[in-house]
Every structure is written in C-alpha cells, then in structure tokens.
mmCIF file of C-alpha atoms and ligand atoms in Angstrom:
data_model
loop_
_atom_site.group_PDB
_atom_site.id
_atom_site.type_symbol
_atom_site.label_atom_id
_atom_site.label_comp_id
_atom_site.label_asym_id
_atom_site.label_seq_id
_atom_site.Cartn_x
_atom_site.Cartn_y
_atom_site.Cartn_z
ATOM 1 C CA MET J 47 -0.037 -0.022 -0.039
ATOM 2 C CA THR J 48 1.422 3.477 -0.812
ATOM 3 C CA PHE J 49 -0.014 6.960 -0.319
ATOM 4 C CA PHE J 50 0.449 10.115 -2.411
ATOM 5 C CA ASP J 51 0.682 13.328 -0.358
ATOM 6 C CA THR J 52 -0.134 15.606 -3.300
ATOM 7 C CA HIS J 53 0.341 18.874 -1.230
ATOM 8 C CA ALA J 54 3.100 19.557 1.320
ATOM 9 C CA HIS J 55 5.406 22.645 1.907
ATOM 10 C CA TYR J 56 8.721 21.290 2.870
ATOM 11 C CA ASP J 57 10.229 24.778 2.198
ATOM 12 C CA ASP J 58 8.681 25.887 5.500
ATOM 13 C CA GLN J 59 11.254 26.874 8.230
ATOM 14 C CA ARG J 60 9.547 24.471 10.641
ATOM 15 C CA PHE J 61 11.250 21.682 8.638
ATOM 16 C CA ASP J 62 14.720 23.240 8.849
ATOM 17 C CA ALA J 63 15.890 21.002 11.544
ATOM 18 C CA ASP J 64 14.792 17.689 10.086
ATOM 19 C CA ARG J 65 13.691 18.171 6.318
ATOM 20 C CA ASP J 66 16.192 15.789 4.907
ATOM 21 C CA GLU J 67 15.483 13.158 7.519
ATOM 22 C CA ILE J 68 11.757 13.229 6.950
ATOM 23 C CA LEU J 69 11.947 13.346 3.178
ATOM 24 C CA ARG J 70 14.337 10.374 3.086
ATOM 25 C CA ALA J 71 12.104 8.249 5.564
ATOM 26 C CA LEU J 72 8.833 8.793 3.757
ATOM 27 C CA PRO J 73 8.903 5.899 1.398
ATOM 28 C CA GLY J 74 9.555 3.725 4.447
ATOM 29 C CA TYR J 75 6.362 4.921 5.963
ATOM 30 C CA ASN J 76 4.273 4.040 2.877
ATOM 31 C CA VAL J 77 4.297 7.556 1.502
ATOM 32 C CA GLY J 78 5.590 6.797 -1.949
ATOM 33 C CA LEU J 79 5.001 10.153 -3.444
ATOM 34 C CA VAL J 80 4.963 13.698 -2.551
ATOM 35 C CA LEU J 81 4.151 16.933 -4.450
ATOM 36 C CA ASN J 82 5.569 20.040 -3.012
ATOM 37 C CA PRO J 83 4.019 23.141 -4.484
ATOM 38 C CA GLY J 84 5.599 26.684 -4.591
ATOM 39 C CA CYS J 85 4.022 29.863 -3.227
ATOM 40 C CA ASP J 86 6.453 32.323 -4.533
ATOM 41 C CA LEU J 87 9.672 32.309 -6.577
ATOM 42 C CA GLU J 88 11.853 31.368 -3.649
ATOM 43 C CA SER J 89 9.756 28.458 -2.321
ATOM 44 C CA SER J 90 9.199 27.329 -6.052
ATOM 45 C CA ARG J 91 12.916 27.101 -6.517
ATOM 46 C CA LYS J 92 13.203 25.144 -3.348
ATOM 47 C CA ALA J 93 10.414 22.785 -4.590
ATOM 48 C CA VAL J 94 12.456 21.953 -7.598
ATOM 49 C CA SER J 95 15.568 21.417 -5.622
ATOM 50 C CA TYR J 96 13.738 18.843 -3.351
ATOM 51 C CA ALA J 97 12.385 17.170 -6.494
ATOM 52 C CA GLU J 98 15.941 16.955 -7.860
ATOM 53 C CA THR J 99 17.238 15.480 -4.660
ATOM 54 C CA TYR J 100 14.558 12.815 -3.868
ATOM 55 C CA PRO J 101 13.256 10.410 -6.577
ATOM 56 C CA HIS J 102 9.725 10.339 -4.928
ATOM 57 C CA VAL J 103 9.274 14.079 -4.677
ATOM 58 C CA TYR J 104 7.685 16.161 -7.469
ATOM 59 C CA ALA J 105 7.337 19.881 -7.552
ATOM 60 C CA ALA J 106 4.806 22.552 -8.765
ATOM 61 C CA VAL J 107 5.795 26.297 -9.100
ATOM 62 C CA GLY J 108 3.598 29.458 -8.949
ATOM 63 C CA TYR J 109 2.664 32.513 -6.901
ATOM 64 C CA HIS J 110 0.075 31.995 -4.016
ATOM 65 C CA PRO J 111 -2.569 34.951 -3.949
ATOM 66 C CA GLU J 112 -1.153 36.091 -0.464
ATOM 67 C CA ASN J 113 2.237 36.630 -2.143
ATOM 68 C CA ILE J 114 0.981 38.845 -4.874
ATOM 69 C CA ASP J 115 3.189 41.753 -3.641
ATOM 70 C CA GLY J 116 6.370 39.866 -4.670
ATOM 71 C CA VAL J 117 5.206 39.379 -8.282
ATOM 72 C CA PRO J 118 6.971 42.018 -10.520
ATOM 73 C CA ASP J 119 3.793 42.448 -12.665
ATOM 74 C CA ALA J 120 0.864 40.532 -11.376
ATOM 75 C CA GLU J 121 -1.462 41.377 -14.246
ATOM 76 C CA ALA J 122 0.788 39.962 -16.980
ATOM 77 C CA GLU J 123 2.881 37.002 -18.017
ATOM 78 C CA ALA J 124 5.897 39.334 -17.806
ATOM 79 C CA GLY J 125 5.864 39.069 -14.069
ATOM 80 C CA LEU J 126 5.887 35.318 -14.147
ATOM 81 C CA LYS J 127 8.912 34.626 -16.572
ATOM 82 C CA GLU J 128 11.089 33.165 -13.928
ATOM 83 C CA ILE J 129 8.235 30.705 -12.725
ATOM 84 C CA GLU J 130 7.634 29.813 -16.376
ATOM 85 C CA ALA J 131 11.381 29.007 -16.758
ATOM 86 C CA LEU J 132 11.319 26.785 -13.631
ATOM 87 C CA ALA J 133 8.221 25.002 -15.044
ATOM 88 C CA ALA J 134 10.217 23.596 -17.854
ATOM 89 C CA HIS J 135 12.084 21.305 -15.313
ATOM 90 C CA PRO J 136 11.074 17.543 -15.981
ATOM 91 C CA LYS J 137 9.919 17.091 -12.308
ATOM 92 C CA VAL J 138 7.627 20.217 -12.248
ATOM 93 C CA ARG J 139 4.325 18.703 -12.800
ATOM 94 C CA ALA J 140 1.794 21.455 -12.092
ATOM 95 C CA ILE J 141 1.405 25.313 -11.724
ATOM 96 C CA GLY J 142 0.606 25.988 -8.105
ATOM 97 C CA GLU J 143 -0.404 26.905 -5.669
ATOM 98 C CA ILE J 144 -2.424 29.699 -7.247
ATOM 99 C CA GLY J 145 -5.871 30.957 -6.816
ATOM 100 C CA LEU J 146 -7.617 33.562 -4.592
ATOM 101 C CA ASP J 147 -7.625 34.147 -0.864
ATOM 102 C CA TYR J 148 -10.244 36.544 0.384
ATOM 103 C CA TYR J 149 -10.164 35.680 3.958
ATOM 104 C CA TRP J 150 -7.619 38.681 4.817
ATOM 105 C CA CYS J 151 -8.382 40.702 1.605
ATOM 106 C CA ARG J 152 -11.483 43.011 1.793
ATOM 107 C CA ASP J 153 -10.494 45.541 -0.667
ATOM 108 C CA PRO J 154 -12.306 45.155 -4.130
ATOM 109 C CA ALA J 155 -9.184 46.385 -5.977
ATOM 110 C CA GLU J 156 -6.863 43.948 -4.250
ATOM 111 C CA ARG J 157 -9.160 40.977 -4.929
ATOM 112 C CA LYS J 158 -9.319 42.170 -8.620
ATOM 113 C CA ARG J 159 -5.376 41.939 -8.626
ATOM 114 C CA GLN J 160 -5.588 38.533 -7.264
ATOM 115 C CA GLN J 161 -7.929 37.525 -10.064
ATOM 116 C CA GLU J 162 -5.582 38.889 -12.697
ATOM 117 C CA LEU J 163 -2.617 37.066 -11.107
ATOM 118 C CA PHE J 164 -4.813 33.872 -11.063
ATOM 119 C CA ARG J 165 -5.868 34.319 -14.726
ATOM 120 C CA ALA J 166 -2.273 34.965 -15.799
ATOM 121 C CA GLN J 167 -1.246 31.643 -14.181
ATOM 122 C CA MET J 168 -4.072 29.836 -15.602
ATOM 123 C CA ARG J 169 -3.036 31.016 -19.102
ATOM 124 C CA MET J 170 0.537 29.975 -18.357
ATOM 125 C CA ALA J 171 -0.654 26.420 -17.369
ATOM 126 C CA GLY J 172 -2.700 26.272 -20.609
ATOM 127 C CA ARG J 173 0.238 27.208 -22.579
ATOM 128 C CA LEU J 174 2.673 24.715 -20.847
ATOM 129 C CA ASN J 175 0.010 21.939 -20.896
ATOM 130 C CA LEU J 176 0.385 21.583 -17.165
ATOM 131 C CA PRO J 177 -2.467 21.137 -14.431
ATOM 132 C CA VAL J 178 -3.088 23.646 -11.849
ATOM 133 C CA ILE J 179 -3.274 23.349 -7.974
ATOM 134 C CA VAL J 180 -5.945 25.895 -6.843
ATOM 135 C CA HIS J 181 -6.100 27.506 -3.363
ATOM 136 C CA ASP J 182 -9.532 28.899 -2.728
ATOM 137 C CA ARG J 183 -10.186 30.519 0.571
ATOM 138 C CA ASP J 184 -13.670 32.368 0.972
ATOM 139 C CA ALA J 185 -13.580 32.881 -2.824
ATOM 140 C CA HIS J 186 -15.537 29.788 -4.023
ATOM 141 C CA LEU J 187 -17.661 31.733 -6.738
ATOM 142 C CA ASP J 188 -14.774 33.629 -8.360
ATOM 143 C CA CYS J 189 -12.563 30.817 -8.373
ATOM 144 C CA LEU J 190 -15.122 28.532 -9.998
ATOM 145 C CA THR J 191 -15.963 31.332 -12.475
ATOM 146 C CA ILE J 192 -12.106 31.617 -13.446
ATOM 147 C CA ALA J 193 -11.734 27.758 -13.716
ATOM 148 C CA GLU J 194 -14.828 27.895 -16.074
ATOM 149 C CA GLN J 195 -13.037 30.589 -18.198
ATOM 150 C CA TYR J 196 -10.159 28.130 -19.038
ATOM 151 C CA PRO J 197 -12.001 24.973 -19.732
ATOM 152 C CA LYS J 198 -8.763 23.294 -21.268
ATOM 153 C CA VAL J 199 -6.936 23.659 -17.858
ATOM 154 C CA ARG J 200 -7.403 20.688 -15.477
ATOM 155 C CA GLY J 201 -6.307 20.619 -11.997
ATOM 156 C CA VAL J 202 -7.009 20.199 -8.343
ATOM 157 C CA PHE J 203 -8.922 22.363 -5.854
ATOM 158 C CA HIS J 204 -6.855 21.720 -2.796
ATOM 159 C CA CYS J 205 -7.953 21.700 0.942
ATOM 160 C CA TYR J 206 -11.429 21.794 -0.474
ATOM 161 C CA ALA J 207 -13.848 23.829 1.483
ATOM 162 C CA GLY J 208 -16.783 24.480 -0.872
ATOM 163 C CA SER J 209 -20.094 23.046 -1.250
ATOM 164 C CA PRO J 210 -21.125 19.678 -2.935
ATOM 165 C CA GLU J 211 -22.859 21.710 -5.617
ATOM 166 C CA THR J 212 -19.613 23.615 -6.450
ATOM 167 C CA ALA J 213 -17.772 20.338 -6.402
ATOM 168 C CA GLU J 214 -19.973 18.824 -9.089
ATOM 169 C CA ARG J 215 -19.434 21.724 -11.397
ATOM 170 C CA LEU J 216 -15.740 21.399 -10.841
ATOM 171 C CA LEU J 217 -15.928 17.603 -11.658
ATOM 172 C CA ALA J 218 -17.747 18.449 -14.815
ATOM 173 C CA LEU J 219 -14.798 20.694 -15.757
ATOM 174 C CA GLY J 220 -12.361 17.754 -15.038
ATOM 175 C CA TYR J 221 -11.092 18.811 -11.856
ATOM 176 C CA TYR J 222 -10.051 16.882 -8.793
ATOM 177 C CA ILE J 223 -11.124 17.581 -5.208
ATOM 178 C CA SER J 224 -8.462 17.086 -2.439
ATOM 179 C CA PHE J 225 -8.770 17.038 1.326
ATOM 180 C CA THR J 226 -6.315 17.885 4.241
ATOM 181 C CA GLY J 227 -6.711 17.205 7.919
ATOM 182 C CA VAL J 228 -9.727 19.521 8.117
ATOM 183 C CA LEU J 229 -11.692 16.381 6.861
ATOM 184 C CA THR J 230 -10.897 14.544 10.089
ATOM 185 C CA PHE J 231 -12.058 17.446 12.316
ATOM 186 C CA LYS J 232 -15.360 16.853 14.329
ATOM 187 C CA ASN J 233 -17.201 19.749 12.556
ATOM 188 C CA ALA J 234 -16.333 18.790 9.135
ATOM 189 C CA LYS J 235 -19.911 18.163 7.900
ATOM 190 C CA LYS J 236 -19.742 19.939 4.624
ATOM 191 C CA ALA J 237 -16.387 18.101 3.599
ATOM 192 C CA VAL J 238 -17.963 14.757 4.655
ATOM 193 C CA GLU J 239 -20.891 15.496 2.469
ATOM 194 C CA VAL J 240 -18.528 16.358 -0.496
ATOM 195 C CA VAL J 241 -16.692 13.132 0.050
ATOM 196 C CA ARG J 242 -19.894 11.024 -0.037
ATOM 197 C CA ARG J 243 -20.859 12.649 -3.438
ATOM 198 C CA VAL J 244 -17.521 12.858 -5.227
ATOM 199 C CA PRO J 245 -16.629 9.667 -6.917
ATOM 200 C CA LEU J 246 -13.415 8.021 -5.651
ATOM 201 C CA GLU J 247 -11.738 8.342 -9.066
ATOM 202 C CA ARG J 248 -11.805 12.099 -8.628
ATOM 203 C CA LEU J 249 -10.480 12.389 -4.934
ATOM 204 C CA MET J 250 -6.995 13.119 -3.743
ATOM 205 C CA ILE J 251 -5.396 13.247 -0.363
ATOM 206 C CA GLU J 252 -2.738 15.788 1.043
ATOM 207 C CA THR J 253 -1.345 17.121 4.297
ATOM 208 C CA ASP J 254 -0.605 20.711 3.423
ATOM 209 C CA SER J 255 2.205 20.250 5.848
ATOM 210 C CA PRO J 256 3.230 21.788 8.089
ATOM 211 C CA TYR J 257 -0.201 23.297 8.522
ATOM 212 C CA MET J 258 -3.576 21.386 8.905
ATOM 213 C CA ALA J 259 -2.424 18.392 10.951
ATOM 214 C CA PRO J 260 -5.280 15.763 11.199
ATOM 215 C CA GLU J 261 -6.922 14.288 14.263
ATOM 216 C CA PRO J 262 -5.390 13.039 16.733
ATOM 217 C CA PHE J 263 -2.427 15.259 15.902
ATOM 218 C CA ARG J 264 -4.362 18.394 15.429
ATOM 219 C CA GLY J 265 -2.273 21.457 16.475
ATOM 220 C CA LYS J 266 1.073 19.861 15.961
ATOM 221 C CA ARG J 267 3.509 20.321 13.016
ATOM 222 C CA ASN J 268 1.994 18.223 10.202
ATOM 223 C CA SER J 269 4.102 16.053 7.893
ATOM 224 C CA SER J 270 3.393 13.615 5.170
ATOM 225 C CA MET J 271 3.708 10.792 7.511
ATOM 226 C CA TYR J 272 0.151 11.706 8.572
ATOM 227 C CA VAL J 273 -1.470 11.588 5.166
ATOM 228 C CA TYR J 274 -2.815 7.974 5.884
ATOM 229 C CA ARG J 275 -5.421 9.748 8.237
ATOM 230 C CA MET J 276 -7.260 11.392 5.170
ATOM 231 C CA ALA J 277 -7.377 8.009 3.402
ATOM 232 C CA GLU J 278 -8.580 6.417 6.519
ATOM 233 C CA THR J 279 -11.212 9.075 7.077
ATOM 234 C CA ILE J 280 -12.392 8.767 3.247
ATOM 235 C CA ALA J 281 -12.489 4.962 3.734
ATOM 236 C CA GLU J 282 -14.701 5.328 6.639
ATOM 237 C CA ILE J 283 -17.023 7.890 4.939
ATOM 238 C CA LYS J 284 -17.445 5.796 1.756
ATOM 239 C CA GLY J 285 -17.384 2.251 3.521
ATOM 240 C CA LEU J 286 -14.450 1.227 1.498
ATOM 241 C CA PRO J 287 -11.185 -0.703 2.520
ATOM 242 C CA LEU J 288 -8.361 1.565 3.222
ATOM 243 C CA GLU J 289 -6.169 -0.153 0.480
ATOM 244 C CA ALA J 290 -8.815 0.715 -2.075
ATOM 245 C CA VAL J 291 -8.762 4.448 -1.121
ATOM 246 C CA ALA J 292 -4.906 4.394 -0.909
ATOM 247 C CA GLU J 293 -4.596 2.772 -4.479
ATOM 248 C CA ALA J 294 -7.267 5.154 -6.065
ATOM 249 C CA THR J 295 -5.926 8.350 -4.673
ATOM 250 C CA THR J 296 -2.477 7.584 -5.627
ATOM 251 C CA GLU J 297 -3.491 6.550 -9.066
ATOM 252 C CA ASN J 298 -5.495 9.844 -9.413
ATOM 253 C CA GLY J 299 -2.570 11.928 -8.507
ATOM 254 C CA CYS J 300 -0.314 10.170 -11.052
ATOM 255 C CA ARG J 301 -2.870 10.535 -13.674
ATOM 256 C CA LEU J 302 -3.341 14.296 -12.963
ATOM 257 C CA PHE J 303 0.350 14.993 -12.541
ATOM 258 C CA GLY J 304 1.520 12.733 -15.368
ATOM 259 C CA ILE J 305 3.715 10.469 -13.119
ATOM 260 C CA GLU J 306 4.582 6.994 -14.108
ATOM 261 C CA ARG J 307 4.620 4.419 -11.289
HETATM 262 NI NI1 NI Z 1299 -0.713 24.882 0.617
#
C-alpha cells in the first residue's frame, strides 16, 4: 500500500531541523510520492531542488495569492517569466499553488489584482499544458468562474472547503477535489458530504504540511507521515477498505500530474 501526499510545503522553516531526515524516511512509511507546491519564486525554486534530490518528490511552481506583492507584474505574463522558466524542469508537474484568498483581503481592488494573477497563471498552465493546484479561501464563486473561463486547463482544488454543488461543477470541468486534515475534524460536516458525493476516481489526499495536521495530531506540526489519516477518513465515509482508497487516490494523483509508477 502506498500513499501520495499531493500537497506539502517542505520549504517551510519548521522543517529546517529535520527536512532531509523526513523526506528520506517517507517511502519507508508507505508515503511513496509527495508533491511540493511553491508559493512564490523562492519556495518554487526550493520545491524544484527537493524534486531533484529525492526520486519520490515532485514539484509545482507558482505564486500564491497572498504573495502577490512579490510578483514583478501581477497582471501580466512578464511578471511570471522566472516561474515559467522553472516550469520547464522535468519534475515540475503543475502550476501551483495559485488561486484566490479573500480571507484577509476585503478591498475589491486587491481582490481584482488577485484575480488577474490567477488568470495569468491559468493562461501559463494552458500554454505549458500543465495542470493547476488551486487555493480557494472564501472565494468559491470567483475561483469557479475563473476555472470555467479556462476549460482546457485541468487541476485540483486543494484543501477543498466549498459546497457539494460547487464540487459537482468542478468535476464536470475535469477537476479533482483534495482534502487535508480538516476532513478529520469533528465539525467537518460539509467536507464529509462532499466526500460522499464525489466519486473515488476524482478524490486526492494531502497534508498541506506543516499546516492542517489531522486528528489526533491536530495543532502539531504536520508532515506527510500523517497522510494516511485522510485516506482512513475517506475509507470510513465511503465504506471502503483503506487499501482501495490508498490505491485510487495515488492513481488519481499520478494521472493528473503525469507520473509513471
Ligand atoms: Ni498549501
């Protein structure tokens, strides 16, 4: 049995003391694949360097909406030149994480800038024929609208927090839905409903390490070693054996990110 942690941030400083130790150990803990997305230029470069060092690690590159002020020109491809160059690396398998984060952003003009950056990266993904990893925080309708504007681009909505109805529209566009430790929390009613309704062939699992540790590790530093908890929870909700969920979610990630097993 092998698990694919499709979203973990090993560039985070909370891994400075033991990053290499953890990344090397993961296959021994049945975590056979990890995808490390970037959130800005520096973390994207680090993601690529981990992918170069560890055979089981893959990378995504992009600007997270919270890092918009670090983009030379958020409204145009010119500001994304260095990301686009990194994306040519053979172990870069997606553009991400990109999207919209309205949680801290109340100003309509700032939200519009986030939308432009998101669109520019969707165009880049389309041009490079790479899938996208979408971060959507309190911006469900606008993320869906932008996804629908680029119907040729496929991807995953990570740490999914939207409704079952929005999930169905994303499935129709060819997107996958991915869950973090939030799914294991007691109050995760909406996420549980989404898992019930989304076919196993379109679900992925992730830790979003070092954030979002699942129960019973909630509040601790997360790592890919805990990714089995999301598979266990999906197995419980869908009434399936753990092995079937591990196999399907790994297969789904490999299909989306073009990884041969
Ligand atoms: Ni993330």
